[in-house]
Short mmCIF file of C-alpha atoms in Angstrom, two decimals:
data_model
loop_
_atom_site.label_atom_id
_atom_site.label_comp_id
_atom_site.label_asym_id
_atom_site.label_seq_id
_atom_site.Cartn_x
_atom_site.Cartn_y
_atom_site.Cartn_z
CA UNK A 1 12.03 14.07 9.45
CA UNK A 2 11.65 13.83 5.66
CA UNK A 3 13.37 14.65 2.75
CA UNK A 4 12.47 17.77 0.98
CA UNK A 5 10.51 16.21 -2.14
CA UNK A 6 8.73 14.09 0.94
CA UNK A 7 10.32 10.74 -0.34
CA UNK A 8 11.96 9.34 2.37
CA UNK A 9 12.64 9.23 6.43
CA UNK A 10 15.57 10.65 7.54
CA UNK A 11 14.60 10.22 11.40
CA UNK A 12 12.19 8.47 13.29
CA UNK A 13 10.72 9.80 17.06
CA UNK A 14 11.13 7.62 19.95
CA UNK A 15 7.11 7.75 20.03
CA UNK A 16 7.02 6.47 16.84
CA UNK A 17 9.52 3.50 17.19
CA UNK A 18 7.51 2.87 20.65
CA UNK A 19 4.18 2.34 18.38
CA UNK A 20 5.92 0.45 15.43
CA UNK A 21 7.57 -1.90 18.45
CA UNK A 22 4.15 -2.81 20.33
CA UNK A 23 2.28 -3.07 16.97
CA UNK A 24 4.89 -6.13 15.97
CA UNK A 25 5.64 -3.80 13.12
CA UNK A 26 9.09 -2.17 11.56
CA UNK A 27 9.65 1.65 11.00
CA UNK A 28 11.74 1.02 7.79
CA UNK A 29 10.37 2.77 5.10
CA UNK A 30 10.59 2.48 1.05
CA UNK A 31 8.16 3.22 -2.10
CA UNK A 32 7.89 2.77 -5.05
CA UNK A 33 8.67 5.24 -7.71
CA UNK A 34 7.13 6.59 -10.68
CA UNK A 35 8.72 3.90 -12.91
CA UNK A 36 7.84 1.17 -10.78
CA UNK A 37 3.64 2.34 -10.71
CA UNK A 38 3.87 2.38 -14.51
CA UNK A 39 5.51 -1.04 -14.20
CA UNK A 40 2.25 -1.73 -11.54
CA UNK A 41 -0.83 -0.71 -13.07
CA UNK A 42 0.21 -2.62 -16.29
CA UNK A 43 -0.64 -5.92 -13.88
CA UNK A 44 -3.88 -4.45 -13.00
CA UNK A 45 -6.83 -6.93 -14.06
CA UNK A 46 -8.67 -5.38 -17.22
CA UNK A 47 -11.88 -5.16 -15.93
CA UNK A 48 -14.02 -2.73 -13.99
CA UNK A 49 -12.55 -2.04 -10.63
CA UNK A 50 -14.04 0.77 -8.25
CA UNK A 51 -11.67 0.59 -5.15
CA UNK A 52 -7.96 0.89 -4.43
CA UNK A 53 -6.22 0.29 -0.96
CA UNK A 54 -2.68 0.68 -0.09
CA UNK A 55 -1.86 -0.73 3.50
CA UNK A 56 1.07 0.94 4.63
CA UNK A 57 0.80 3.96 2.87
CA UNK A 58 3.41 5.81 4.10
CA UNK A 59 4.06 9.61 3.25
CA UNK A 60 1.14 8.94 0.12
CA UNK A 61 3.42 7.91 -2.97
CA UNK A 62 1.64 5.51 -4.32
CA UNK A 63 -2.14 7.14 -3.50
CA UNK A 64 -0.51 10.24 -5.33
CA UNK A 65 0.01 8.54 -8.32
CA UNK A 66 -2.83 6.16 -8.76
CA UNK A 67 -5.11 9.57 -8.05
CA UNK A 68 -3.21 11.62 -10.48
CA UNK A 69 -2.37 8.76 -13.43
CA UNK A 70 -5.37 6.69 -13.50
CA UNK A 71 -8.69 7.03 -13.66
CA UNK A 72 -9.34 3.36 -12.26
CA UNK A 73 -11.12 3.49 -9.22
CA UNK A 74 -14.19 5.73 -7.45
CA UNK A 75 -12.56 5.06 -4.36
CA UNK A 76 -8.67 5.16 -3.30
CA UNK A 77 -7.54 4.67 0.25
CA UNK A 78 -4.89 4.57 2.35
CA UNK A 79 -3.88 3.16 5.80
CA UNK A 80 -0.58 4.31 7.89
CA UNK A 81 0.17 3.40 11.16
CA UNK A 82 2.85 6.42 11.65
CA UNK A 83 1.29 9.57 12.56
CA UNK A 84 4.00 11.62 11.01
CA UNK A 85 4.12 9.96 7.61
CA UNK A 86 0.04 9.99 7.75
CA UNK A 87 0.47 13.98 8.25
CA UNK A 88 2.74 14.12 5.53
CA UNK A 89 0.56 12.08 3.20
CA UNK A 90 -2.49 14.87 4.21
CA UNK A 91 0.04 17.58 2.63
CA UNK A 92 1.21 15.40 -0.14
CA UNK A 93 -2.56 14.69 -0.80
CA UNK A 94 -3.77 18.21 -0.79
CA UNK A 95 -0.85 18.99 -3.46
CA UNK A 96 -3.02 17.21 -6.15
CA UNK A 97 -4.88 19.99 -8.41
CA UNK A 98 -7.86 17.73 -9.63
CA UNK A 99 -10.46 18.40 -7.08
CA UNK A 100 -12.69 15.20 -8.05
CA UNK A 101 -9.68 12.65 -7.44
CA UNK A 102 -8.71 14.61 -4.76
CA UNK A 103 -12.72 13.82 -3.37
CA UNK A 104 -12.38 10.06 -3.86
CA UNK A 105 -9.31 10.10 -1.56
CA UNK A 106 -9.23 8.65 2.09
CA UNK A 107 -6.31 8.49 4.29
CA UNK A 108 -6.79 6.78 8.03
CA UNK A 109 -4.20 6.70 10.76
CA UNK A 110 -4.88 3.12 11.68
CA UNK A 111 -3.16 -0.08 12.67
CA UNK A 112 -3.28 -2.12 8.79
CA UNK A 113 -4.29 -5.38 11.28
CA UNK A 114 -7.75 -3.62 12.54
CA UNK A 115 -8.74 -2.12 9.39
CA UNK A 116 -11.41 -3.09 7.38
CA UNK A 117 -10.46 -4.50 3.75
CA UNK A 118 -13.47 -6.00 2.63
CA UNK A 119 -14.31 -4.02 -0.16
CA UNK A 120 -11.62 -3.28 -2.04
CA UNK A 121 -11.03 -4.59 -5.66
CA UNK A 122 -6.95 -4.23 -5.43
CA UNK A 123 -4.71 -3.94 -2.22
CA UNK A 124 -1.05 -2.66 -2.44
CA UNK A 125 1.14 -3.69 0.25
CA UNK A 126 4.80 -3.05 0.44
CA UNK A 127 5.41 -5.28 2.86
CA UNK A 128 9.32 -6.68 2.56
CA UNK A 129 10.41 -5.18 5.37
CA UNK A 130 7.78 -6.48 7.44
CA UNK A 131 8.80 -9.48 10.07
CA UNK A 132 7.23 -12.58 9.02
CA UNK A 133 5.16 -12.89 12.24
CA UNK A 134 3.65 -9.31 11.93
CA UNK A 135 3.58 -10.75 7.48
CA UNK A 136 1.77 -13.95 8.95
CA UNK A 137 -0.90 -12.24 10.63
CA UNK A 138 -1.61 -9.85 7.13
CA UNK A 139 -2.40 -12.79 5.42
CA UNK A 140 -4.70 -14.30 7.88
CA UNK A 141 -6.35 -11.16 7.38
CA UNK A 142 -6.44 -10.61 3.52
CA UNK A 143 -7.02 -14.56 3.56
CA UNK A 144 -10.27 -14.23 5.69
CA UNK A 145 -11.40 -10.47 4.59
CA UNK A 146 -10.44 -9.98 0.94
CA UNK A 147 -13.54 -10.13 -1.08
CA UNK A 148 -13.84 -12.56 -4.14
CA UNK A 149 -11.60 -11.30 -7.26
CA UNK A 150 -9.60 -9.00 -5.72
CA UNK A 151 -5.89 -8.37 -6.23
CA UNK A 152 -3.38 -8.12 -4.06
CA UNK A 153 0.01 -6.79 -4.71
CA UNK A 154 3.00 -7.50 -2.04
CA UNK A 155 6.66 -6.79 -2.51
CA UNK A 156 7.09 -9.74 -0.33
CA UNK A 157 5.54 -13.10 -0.67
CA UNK A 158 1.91 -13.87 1.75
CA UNK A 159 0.74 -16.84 2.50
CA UNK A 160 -2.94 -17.75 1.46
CA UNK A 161 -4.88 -20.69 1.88
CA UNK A 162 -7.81 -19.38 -0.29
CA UNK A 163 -7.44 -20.06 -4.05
CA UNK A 164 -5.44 -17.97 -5.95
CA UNK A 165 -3.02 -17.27 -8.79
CA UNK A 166 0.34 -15.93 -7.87
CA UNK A 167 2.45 -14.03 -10.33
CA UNK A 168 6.06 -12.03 -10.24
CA UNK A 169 6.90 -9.31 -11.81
CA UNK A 170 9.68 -6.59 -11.33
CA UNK A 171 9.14 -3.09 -10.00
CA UNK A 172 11.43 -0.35 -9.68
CA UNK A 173 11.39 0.73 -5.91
CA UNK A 174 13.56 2.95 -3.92
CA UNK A 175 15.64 0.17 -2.58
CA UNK A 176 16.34 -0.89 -6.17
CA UNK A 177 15.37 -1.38 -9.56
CA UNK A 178 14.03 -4.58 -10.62
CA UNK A 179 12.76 -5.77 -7.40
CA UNK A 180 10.53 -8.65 -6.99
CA UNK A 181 6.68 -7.81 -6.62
CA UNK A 182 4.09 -10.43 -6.32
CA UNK A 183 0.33 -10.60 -7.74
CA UNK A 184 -2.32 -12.54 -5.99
CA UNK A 185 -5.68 -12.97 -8.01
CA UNK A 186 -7.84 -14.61 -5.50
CA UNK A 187 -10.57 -16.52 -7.39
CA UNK A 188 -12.53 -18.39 -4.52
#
């Protein structure tokens, strides 16, 4: 069940702890807030960018905001392996006025592992409470699918063989203020 103002999981099914268990995967859940994206997008590269993925999306925070604050990307995405937070992230997607951002928004109920991230020019993850075997296996994926010059934002550190430069930066996110997030410019 989720709060009122859709911002966090009060309960989770026995389904749904079944599905996060055999997908090597953890049902804790956490954003980031409004402070924290303006703290974000001021790390975004300054060039064109058409495409925006979060993996993990959750109930839709952060697809909400980069839809209604920015005017960034053609294309914004987001994965969730949770069917209920995916069907909240529908309502909390059809709750945005603008019709054309609304357009450029996709939302798949999919397993982050299987889904295609080829094309995208940033990635959001908020991975920290991921297990590191389930965070080992994301970076052999961003590591062998991430396109030249994209971005990847974690709130925990990935490992990448690829070239890149890694930055910090703190984020305000609903497990505290000031948190760690990490930038990954991969330039190979």
């Amino acid at each position: 069940m989720y709060g009122n103002k859709y911002n966090r999981i009060v309960r989770v099914s026995r389904e749904e702890m079944r599905i996060f268990k055999n997908t090597d995967s953890n049902p804790t859940y956490g954003e980031l807030e409004k402070s924290g994206f303006n703290q974000l997008i001021k790390m975004f590269p300054q060039r064109k960018l058409n495409s925006f993925c979060d993996l993990g999306s959750g109930i839709g925070v952060v697809v909400k905001y980069i839809a209604e604050n920015t005017n960034l990307f053609s294309t914004i995405h987001g994965v969730e392996l949770s069917e209920e937070r995916f069907n909240v992230s529908i309502k909390l997607v059809n709750s945005i006025k603008n019709k054309n951002r609304k357009q450029q928004i996709n939302l798949f109920h999919d397993n982050i592992l299987f889904f295609n991230i080829s094309d995208y020019d940033i990635i959001y993850i908020s991975n920290l409470c991921f297990n590191h075997g389930f965070n080992e296996k994301l970076s052999k994926k961003l590591d062998c699918e991430c396109k030249n010059s994209c971005v990847i934002f974690a709130s925990q550190h990935i490992t990448l063989k690829r070239q890149h430069i890694k930055t910090q930066f703190p984020v305000d996110q609903s497990w505290g203020k000031n948190t760690q997030m990490f930038k990954y410019d991969l330039i190979e």
